[in-house]
CSV table of C-alpha atoms in Angstrom, one decimal:
chain,number,residue,atom,x,y,z
A,108,MET,CA,-3.2,-18.0,22.7
A,109,ARG,CA,-6.2,-18.3,20.4
A,110,THR,CA,-7.5,-16.6,17.3
A,111,THR,CA,-9.6,-17.2,14.2
A,112,VAL,CA,-6.8,-16.8,11.6
A,113,GLY,CA,-3.1,-17.4,12.4
A,114,ILE,CA,-1.0,-15.5,9.9
A,115,ILE,CA,2.7,-16.5,9.5
A,116,GLY,CA,4.8,-13.7,8.0
A,117,ALA,CA,4.5,-9.9,8.2
A,118,GLY,CA,5.4,-9.2,4.6
A,119,PRO,CA,2.9,-7.3,2.5
A,120,ALA,CA,0.7,-10.4,2.0
A,121,GLY,CA,0.4,-11.2,5.7
A,122,LEU,CA,0.0,-7.6,6.8
A,123,LEU,CA,-2.7,-6.9,4.1
A,124,LEU,CA,-4.6,-10.0,5.0
A,125,ALA,CA,-4.6,-8.9,8.7
A,126,ARG,CA,-6.0,-5.6,7.6
A,127,LEU,CA,-8.7,-7.1,5.3
A,128,LEU,CA,-9.8,-9.4,8.1
A,129,HIS,CA,-9.9,-6.6,10.6
A,130,ASN,CA,-12.1,-4.6,8.3
A,131,ALA,CA,-14.4,-7.6,8.0
A,132,GLY,CA,-14.6,-8.1,11.8
A,133,ILE,CA,-12.5,-11.3,11.8
A,134,ASP,CA,-9.7,-11.5,14.4
A,135,SER,CA,-6.2,-12.6,13.5
A,136,VAL,CA,-2.7,-12.8,15.0
A,137,VAL,CA,0.4,-12.2,12.8
A,138,LEU,CA,3.7,-13.9,13.7
A,139,GLU,CA,6.9,-12.5,12.1
A,140,SER,CA,10.4,-13.9,12.8
A,141,ARG,CA,12.2,-10.6,12.0
A,142,ASP,CA,12.2,-7.4,13.9
A,143,ARG,CA,10.1,-4.4,12.7
A,144,ALA,CA,13.1,-2.5,11.4
A,145,TYR,CA,14.1,-5.4,9.2
A,146,VAL,CA,10.6,-5.7,7.7
A,147,GLU,CA,10.4,-2.0,7.0
A,148,ARG,CA,13.7,-1.8,5.2
A,149,ARG,CA,14.0,-5.0,3.1
A,150,GLN,CA,14.1,-4.1,-0.6
A,151,ARG,CA,11.7,-6.0,-2.8
A,152,ALA,CA,9.1,-5.2,-5.5
A,153,GLY,CA,8.2,-1.7,-6.4
A,154,ILE,CA,5.4,-1.9,-9.1
A,155,LEU,CA,1.8,-2.1,-8.0
A,156,GLU,CA,-0.9,-3.2,-10.5
A,157,GLN,CA,-4.1,-1.4,-10.8
A,158,GLY,CA,-5.9,-4.0,-8.7
A,159,THR,CA,-3.4,-3.9,-5.9
A,160,VAL,CA,-3.7,-0.1,-5.8
A,161,ASP,CA,-7.5,-0.4,-5.6
A,162,VAL,CA,-7.3,-3.0,-2.8
A,163,LEU,CA,-4.9,-0.8,-0.7
A,164,ARG,CA,-7.2,2.2,-1.1
A,165,GLU,CA,-10.3,0.2,-0.2
A,166,ALA,CA,-8.5,-1.2,2.9
A,167,GLY,CA,-7.7,2.3,4.1
A,168,ALA,CA,-4.0,1.9,3.4
A,169,GLY,CA,-3.7,4.1,0.3
A,170,GLU,CA,-3.3,7.6,1.7
A,171,ARG,CA,0.5,7.9,1.6
A,172,MET,CA,0.7,5.8,-1.5
A,173,ASP,CA,-1.5,8.3,-3.3
A,174,ARG,CA,0.5,11.2,-2.0
A,175,GLU,CA,4.0,9.8,-2.6
A,176,GLY,CA,3.7,7.0,-5.2
A,177,LEU,CA,4.3,7.6,-8.8
A,178,ARG,CA,1.5,6.7,-11.2
A,179,HIS,CA,2.8,5.3,-14.5
A,180,ASP,CA,0.6,5.2,-17.6
A,181,GLY,CA,3.1,3.1,-19.7
A,182,ILE,CA,6.4,1.5,-20.1
A,183,GLU,CA,9.0,1.9,-22.8
A,184,LEU,CA,10.4,-1.1,-24.8
A,185,ARG,CA,13.9,-0.4,-26.2
A,186,PHE,CA,15.5,-2.7,-28.8
A,187,ALA,CA,17.8,-2.3,-31.9
A,188,ARG,CA,18.4,1.3,-30.7
A,189,ARG,CA,14.7,2.0,-31.1
A,190,ARG,CA,12.1,3.2,-28.5
A,191,HIS,CA,8.5,2.2,-28.3
A,192,ARG,CA,6.1,3.3,-25.6
A,193,VAL,CA,3.2,1.1,-24.5
A,194,ASP,CA,0.3,3.4,-23.5
A,195,PHE,CA,-1.6,1.5,-20.7
A,196,PRO,CA,-4.8,3.6,-20.3
A,197,ALA,CA,-5.3,3.8,-24.0
A,198,LEU,CA,-5.1,0.0,-24.4
A,199,THR,CA,-6.8,-1.2,-21.2
A,200,GLY,CA,-9.7,1.2,-20.7
A,201,GLY,CA,-7.9,3.4,-18.2
A,202,ARG,CA,-5.7,1.1,-16.1
A,203,SER,CA,-2.3,2.1,-14.9
A,204,VAL,CA,0.4,1.0,-12.4
A,205,MET,CA,1.9,2.7,-9.4
A,206,VAL,CA,5.6,2.9,-8.4
A,207,TYR,CA,5.6,2.5,-4.7
A,208,ALA,CA,8.1,0.3,-2.9
A,209,GLN,CA,7.2,-2.8,-1.0
A,210,THR,CA,9.0,-1.3,2.0
A,211,GLU,CA,6.6,1.6,2.0
A,212,VAL,CA,3.5,-0.7,1.7
A,213,CYS,CA,4.8,-2.6,4.7
A,214,LYS,CA,5.3,0.6,6.7
A,215,ASP,CA,1.8,1.7,6.0
A,216,LEU,CA,0.2,-1.6,6.9
A,217,ILE,CA,2.3,-2.1,10.1
A,218,ALA,CA,1.3,1.4,11.3
A,219,LEU,CA,-2.4,0.5,10.7
A,220,GLN,CA,-2.1,-2.9,12.3
A,221,LEU,CA,-0.4,-1.6,15.5
A,222,LYS,CA,-3.0,1.2,15.7
A,223,GLU,CA,-6.2,-0.6,14.9
A,224,GLY,CA,-5.7,-4.3,14.4
A,225,GLY,CA,-4.9,-7.5,16.3
A,226,PRO,CA,-1.6,-8.7,17.7
A,227,LEU,CA,1.4,-8.3,15.4
A,228,LEU,CA,4.3,-10.1,17.0
A,229,PHE,CA,7.8,-9.4,15.7
A,230,GLU,CA,10.8,-11.5,16.6
A,231,THR,CA,8.4,-14.5,16.9
A,232,GLU,CA,9.6,-17.6,15.1
A,233,ALA,CA,7.0,-20.0,13.8
A,234,LEU,CA,8.3,-23.5,14.3
A,235,ALA,CA,5.6,-25.7,12.9
A,236,VAL,CA,2.0,-25.9,11.7
A,237,GLU,CA,0.3,-28.8,13.4
A,238,GLY,CA,-3.1,-30.4,12.8
A,239,ALA,CA,-3.8,-28.6,9.5
A,240,ASP,CA,-6.2,-31.4,8.5
A,241,THR,CA,-8.3,-30.9,11.7
A,242,GLU,CA,-10.8,-28.2,12.7
A,243,ARG,CA,-8.3,-26.7,15.2
A,244,PRO,CA,-4.9,-26.2,13.5
A,245,ARG,CA,-2.1,-24.9,15.7
A,246,VAL,CA,1.1,-22.9,15.1
A,247,ARG,CA,4.0,-23.7,17.4
A,248,PHE,CA,6.2,-20.6,17.8
A,249,ARG,CA,9.1,-19.3,19.9
A,250,ARG,CA,9.1,-15.8,21.4
A,251,GLU,CA,11.8,-14.4,23.7
A,252,GLY,CA,13.2,-17.9,24.0
A,253,VAL,CA,9.9,-19.5,25.2
A,254,GLU,CA,7.9,-21.9,23.1
A,255,ASP,CA,4.1,-21.4,22.9
A,256,VAL,CA,1.1,-22.4,20.7
A,257,LEU,CA,-1.3,-20.3,18.7
A,258,GLU,CA,-4.6,-22.1,18.3
A,259,CYS,CA,-6.6,-21.1,15.2
A,260,ASP,CA,-9.5,-21.9,13.0
A,261,TYR,CA,-7.4,-21.3,9.9
A,262,VAL,CA,-3.7,-20.8,9.2
A,263,VAL,CA,-2.4,-18.7,6.3
A,264,GLY,CA,1.3,-19.2,5.4
A,265,CYS,CA,2.7,-15.9,4.1
A,266,ASP,CA,6.2,-16.9,5.1
A,267,GLY,CA,7.9,-17.5,1.8
A,268,TYR,CA,9.5,-20.4,0.0
A,269,TRP,CA,11.7,-21.4,3.0
A,270,GLY,CA,8.9,-21.0,5.6
A,271,VAL,CA,7.3,-23.6,7.8
A,272,ALA,CA,3.9,-23.3,6.1
A,273,ARG,CA,5.0,-24.8,2.8
A,274,SER,CA,6.8,-27.6,4.5
A,275,ALA,CA,3.6,-28.5,6.3
A,276,VAL,CA,1.8,-29.4,3.1
A,277,PRO,CA,2.4,-33.2,2.8
A,278,ASP,CA,1.5,-33.8,-0.8
A,279,GLY,CA,1.0,-32.0,-4.1
A,280,HIS,CA,3.0,-31.1,-7.2
A,281,THR,CA,5.7,-28.6,-7.8
A,282,PHE,CA,6.5,-26.9,-11.1
A,283,GLU,CA,9.9,-25.2,-11.4
A,284,ARG,CA,12.2,-23.4,-13.9
A,285,THR,CA,15.6,-21.9,-13.1
A,286,TYR,CA,16.9,-19.3,-15.6
A,287,PRO,CA,20.6,-19.3,-16.6
A,288,PHE,CA,21.1,-15.7,-15.6
A,289,SER,CA,20.5,-13.2,-12.8
A,290,TRP,CA,19.9,-9.5,-12.3
A,291,LEU,CA,22.5,-7.2,-10.8
A,292,GLY,CA,20.4,-4.5,-9.2
A,293,ILE,CA,21.5,-1.1,-7.9
A,294,LEU,CA,19.9,1.8,-6.0
A,295,ALA,CA,21.5,5.2,-6.9
A,296,ASP,CA,21.0,8.7,-5.5
A,297,VAL,CA,20.2,10.2,-8.9
A,298,ALA,CA,17.0,11.4,-10.5
A,299,PRO,CA,15.6,8.7,-13.0
A,300,SER,CA,16.7,9.2,-16.6
A,301,HIS,CA,13.2,8.6,-17.9
A,302,ASP,CA,9.8,9.2,-16.4
A,303,GLU,CA,8.6,5.7,-17.0
A,304,LEU,CA,10.2,2.2,-16.8
A,305,VAL,CA,12.4,1.2,-19.7
A,306,TYR,CA,12.8,-2.4,-20.6
A,307,ALA,CA,15.8,-2.8,-22.9
A,308,ARG,CA,16.7,-5.8,-25.0
A,309,HIS,CA,20.3,-5.7,-26.2
A,310,ASP,CA,22.8,-8.2,-27.6
A,311,ARG,CA,24.9,-7.8,-24.5
A,312,GLY,CA,21.9,-8.6,-22.3
A,313,PHE,CA,18.8,-7.2,-20.7
A,314,ALA,CA,18.6,-3.9,-18.7
A,315,LEU,CA,15.8,-2.2,-16.8
A,316,LEU,CA,15.5,1.4,-15.8
A,317,SER,CA,13.2,1.9,-12.8
A,318,MET,CA,12.9,4.2,-9.8
A,319,ARG,CA,12.0,4.4,-6.2
A,320,SER,CA,11.3,8.1,-6.0
A,321,PRO,CA,11.9,11.3,-8.1
A,322,SER,CA,15.4,11.4,-6.7
A,323,VAL,CA,16.3,7.7,-6.4
A,324,SER,CA,16.9,5.4,-9.4
A,325,ARG,CA,16.6,1.6,-9.4
A,326,LEU,CA,18.4,-0.1,-12.3
A,327,TYR,CA,19.1,-3.7,-13.3
A,328,LEU,CA,21.5,-5.5,-15.6
A,329,GLN,CA,21.3,-9.1,-16.8
A,330,VAL,CA,24.4,-10.9,-15.5
A,331,PRO,CA,25.6,-14.6,-15.3
A,332,ALA,CA,23.9,-16.6,-12.6
A,333,ASP,CA,27.0,-16.9,-10.4
A,334,THR,CA,27.8,-13.2,-10.4
A,335,ASP,CA,29.2,-11.5,-7.2
A,336,ALA,CA,27.8,-8.0,-7.0
A,337,ASP,CA,31.1,-6.7,-5.5
A,338,SER,CA,33.0,-7.8,-8.6
A,339,TRP,CA,31.3,-5.0,-10.5
A,340,SER,CA,32.7,-1.5,-9.9
A,341,ASP,CA,30.4,1.5,-10.0
A,342,GLU,CA,32.0,2.8,-13.2
A,343,ARG,CA,31.6,-0.6,-14.9
A,344,ILE,CA,27.9,-0.8,-14.0
A,345,TRP,CA,27.2,2.7,-15.4
A,346,ASP,CA,29.2,2.0,-18.5
A,347,GLU,CA,27.3,-1.2,-19.2
A,348,LEU,CA,23.9,0.4,-18.5
A,349,GLU,CA,24.8,3.1,-21.0
A,350,ARG,CA,25.6,0.6,-23.7
A,351,ARG,CA,22.4,-1.4,-23.2
A,352,PHE,CA,20.1,1.6,-23.1
A,353,GLU,CA,21.7,3.2,-26.2
A,354,THR,CA,19.3,4.8,-28.8
A,355,ASP,CA,19.6,6.7,-32.0
A,356,ASP,CA,18.3,9.9,-30.5
A,357,ASP,CA,19.8,12.2,-27.9
A,358,TRP,CA,18.6,10.3,-24.8
A,359,SER,CA,21.2,10.1,-22.1
A,360,LEU,CA,21.7,8.1,-18.8
A,361,ARG,CA,22.1,10.1,-15.6
A,362,ARG,CA,24.8,8.8,-13.3
A,363,GLY,CA,25.0,9.2,-9.5
A,364,PRO,CA,26.3,7.6,-6.3
A,365,ILE,CA,25.4,3.9,-6.0
A,366,THR,CA,24.1,3.2,-2.5
A,367,GLN,CA,23.2,-0.5,-2.8
A,368,LYS,CA,24.1,-3.5,-5.0
A,369,SER,CA,22.5,-6.9,-5.0
A,370,VAL,CA,22.1,-10.0,-7.3
A,371,THR,CA,18.6,-11.5,-7.8
A,372,PRO,CA,18.4,-15.1,-9.2
A,373,MET,CA,15.7,-15.7,-11.8
A,374,ARG,CA,13.3,-18.6,-11.2
A,375,SER,CA,9.7,-19.7,-11.6
A,376,TYR,CA,8.0,-22.0,-9.0
A,377,VAL,CA,4.4,-23.1,-8.4
A,378,HIS,CA,3.1,-25.4,-5.7
A,379,GLU,CA,-0.3,-27.1,-6.3
A,380,PRO,CA,-2.6,-27.2,-4.5
A,381,MET,CA,-2.2,-24.0,-2.4
A,382,ARG,CA,-4.2,-25.5,0.4
A,383,HIS,CA,-4.0,-28.5,2.8
A,384,GLY,CA,-7.0,-28.8,5.2
A,385,ARG,CA,-7.2,-25.5,7.0
A,386,LEU,CA,-3.7,-24.4,6.0
A,387,PHE,CA,-3.7,-21.9,3.1
A,388,LEU,CA,-0.5,-20.9,1.2
A,389,ALA,CA,-0.1,-17.3,-0.1
A,390,GLY,CA,2.6,-15.4,-1.9
A,391,ASP,CA,6.1,-16.8,-2.2
A,392,ALA,CA,5.1,-19.8,-0.1
A,393,ALA,CA,3.1,-21.0,-3.1
A,394,HIS,CA,4.6,-19.4,-6.2
A,395,ILE,CA,7.6,-17.4,-7.4
A,396,VAL,CA,8.0,-15.5,-10.6
A,397,PRO,CA,11.0,-13.9,-12.2
A,398,PRO,CA,10.8,-10.1,-11.6
A,399,THR,CA,10.6,-9.2,-15.3
A,400,GLY,CA,6.8,-9.0,-15.3
A,401,ALA,CA,6.5,-7.2,-11.9
A,402,LYS,CA,4.1,-9.9,-10.7
A,403,GLY,CA,5.4,-11.3,-7.3
A,404,LEU,CA,3.9,-8.8,-4.8
A,405,ASN,CA,0.7,-8.4,-6.9
A,406,LEU,CA,0.1,-12.2,-7.0
A,407,ALA,CA,0.5,-12.3,-3.2
A,408,VAL,CA,-2.2,-9.5,-2.9
A,409,GLY,CA,-4.5,-11.5,-5.1
A,410,ASP,CA,-4.1,-14.6,-2.9
A,411,VAL,CA,-4.9,-12.8,0.4
A,412,VAL,CA,-7.9,-10.9,-1.2
A,413,THR,CA,-9.2,-14.3,-2.4
A,414,PHE,CA,-8.9,-15.8,1.1
A,415,ALA,CA,-10.4,-12.8,2.9
A,416,ARG,CA,-13.4,-12.8,0.6
A,417,ALA,CA,-13.8,-16.6,1.0
A,418,LEU,CA,-13.7,-16.4,4.8
A,419,THR,CA,-16.0,-13.4,4.9
A,420,HIS,CA,-18.4,-15.3,2.8
A,421,ARG,CA,-18.3,-18.3,5.1
A,422,THR,CA,-18.9,-16.1,8.1
A,423,ALA,CA,-21.9,-14.5,6.5
A,424,THR,CA,-23.5,-17.6,4.9
A,425,GLY,CA,-21.9,-20.7,6.6
A,426,SER,CA,-20.9,-22.0,3.2
A,427,ASP,CA,-17.3,-23.3,2.6
A,428,ASP,CA,-17.7,-23.1,-1.2
A,429,LEU,CA,-15.3,-20.2,-1.7
A,430,LEU,CA,-12.8,-21.6,0.8
A,431,ASP,CA,-12.9,-24.9,-1.0
A,432,ALA,CA,-12.3,-23.1,-4.3
A,433,TYR,CA,-9.4,-21.1,-3.0
A,434,SER,CA,-6.5,-23.0,-4.6
A,435,ALA,CA,-8.2,-23.3,-8.0
A,436,THR,CA,-9.2,-19.7,-8.0
A,437,CYS,CA,-5.7,-18.4,-7.1
A,438,LEU,CA,-3.9,-20.8,-9.5
A,439,ARG,CA,-5.8,-19.5,-12.5
A,440,ARG,CA,-4.3,-16.1,-11.9
A,441,VAL,CA,-0.9,-17.5,-10.9
A,442,TRP,CA,-0.4,-19.4,-14.1
A,443,GLN,CA,-1.4,-16.4,-16.2
A,444,ALA,CA,1.2,-14.4,-14.3
A,445,GLU,CA,3.8,-17.2,-14.7
A,446,ARG,CA,3.1,-17.2,-18.4
A,447,PHE,CA,3.5,-13.5,-18.7
A,448,SER,CA,6.6,-13.4,-16.7
A,449,TYR,CA,8.1,-16.2,-18.8
A,450,ASP,CA,7.2,-14.4,-22.0
A,451,MET,CA,8.7,-11.1,-20.8
A,452,THR,CA,11.9,-12.9,-19.6
A,453,THR,CA,12.4,-14.8,-22.8
A,454,LEU,CA,11.5,-11.8,-24.9
A,455,LEU,CA,14.1,-9.5,-23.4
A,456,HIS,CA,17.0,-11.6,-22.1
A,457,THR,CA,19.9,-13.0,-24.1
A,458,ALA,CA,20.2,-16.6,-23.2
A,459,PRO,CA,23.7,-18.1,-23.0
A,460,GLY,CA,24.5,-19.7,-26.3
A,461,ALA,CA,21.6,-18.1,-28.1
A,462,THR,CA,21.8,-18.5,-31.9
A,463,PRO,CA,21.4,-15.7,-34.4
A,464,PHE,CA,18.0,-17.4,-35.3
A,465,GLU,CA,16.8,-17.0,-31.7
A,466,ASP,CA,18.1,-13.4,-31.6
A,467,ARG,CA,16.1,-12.5,-34.7
A,468,LEU,CA,13.0,-14.2,-33.2
A,469,GLN,CA,13.2,-11.9,-30.2
A,470,LEU,CA,13.4,-8.8,-32.5
A,471,ALA,CA,10.5,-10.1,-34.5
A,472,ARG,CA,8.4,-10.5,-31.4
A,473,LEU,CA,9.3,-6.9,-30.3
A,474,ASP,CA,8.5,-5.6,-33.7
A,475,ARG,CA,5.1,-7.3,-33.5
A,476,ILE,CA,4.3,-5.6,-30.2
A,477,ALA,CA,5.4,-2.3,-31.6
A,478,SER,CA,3.3,-2.6,-34.8
A,479,SER,CA,0.2,-4.5,-33.7
A,480,ARG,CA,-2.4,-3.0,-31.4
A,481,ALA,CA,-3.6,-6.5,-30.5
A,482,ALA,CA,-0.2,-7.7,-29.4
A,483,GLU,CA,0.5,-4.4,-27.6
A,484,THR,CA,-2.9,-4.7,-25.8
A,485,ASP,CA,-2.1,-8.2,-24.6
A,486,LEU,CA,1.1,-7.0,-23.0
A,487,ALA,CA,-0.7,-3.9,-21.4
A,488,GLU,CA,-3.5,-5.9,-20.0
A,489,ALA,CA,-1.2,-8.5,-18.4
A,490,TYR,CA,1.2,-5.8,-17.1
A,491,THR,CA,-1.5,-3.7,-15.4
A,492,GLY,CA,-2.9,-6.9,-13.8
A,493,PHE,CA,-5.2,-9.9,-14.2
A,494,PRO,CA,-8.6,-9.9,-12.4
A,495,ILE,CA,-8.5,-11.0,-8.8
A,496,GLY,CA,-10.8,-13.9,-8.1
């Protein structure tokens, strides 16, 4: 089997890249180890930056998102029983974000790829990337128990931290931070208790109120890193959320049946460079951020847009300049997102063993955002998204 671009992984990054290449007249093959049903139901991110929304629309994948997604023009910061709303459009020249789950993005892109695009091979395990430093890299894969080879001009690894693409990069540097706490996340069949996301800093720990739809709430609690989700009863979860979201007004938390519980570890990771020869890393294969800043999916989109532009430029001009700049271009955005995610995490979470001095610094930082348009604008610009490319 032969193609121009071999894409490993059918998450949103790999699927969007295939769509962008198809629209540019460049052929690709997508290899995905899981079946279609798994890809379309795995719960991940749910906040799309303005740039991601724009890219999906331009790619022809925005129709259902615009119909069913929830545009949000701000977030609420909650601390010391106070509430402060950050107005995105007023601070960023009109930018906003969209609440639209990664599962739905994948469904839309899969449908387009199967209808219009090149091969999308589910239940196909990539075994190795070979010859990345040559002009003819190859992906060895196994499908229906039979090994085969996909010959390519380029390989893009969108297969995550544990995938074969990252392990095929022989050198480079890694930068990593593991946080001493996790998130206990729930899905609940109840209408959201607020019409925008609420980020709450509390002495008992962080809490986040989010949503998946007008009738499904997504909420998170900061918990110790070794927490077992099953050790928390539904009643205990709701009671703790109520404590951490408490305010001095008459706001109240709606409760409902919890349909899913999970624990998400908190870590930061960057691999430099994001390229080896004709192998390019994208998304979690190259970088991971804690979910506090809602950056993971959006960074992956930035990566594949940058690659697609670079390859389209090469096809049109014969110049490798943009491909050669891929890693440096992506990493500028990656490190800004890492910085913002770190800032949001340390601003809102209670670290084990934190001193009263550190607690007061957190409150002072939140007070600064609530009272300074400059500080508030910095948060709003970062949250709605850094420029792609």
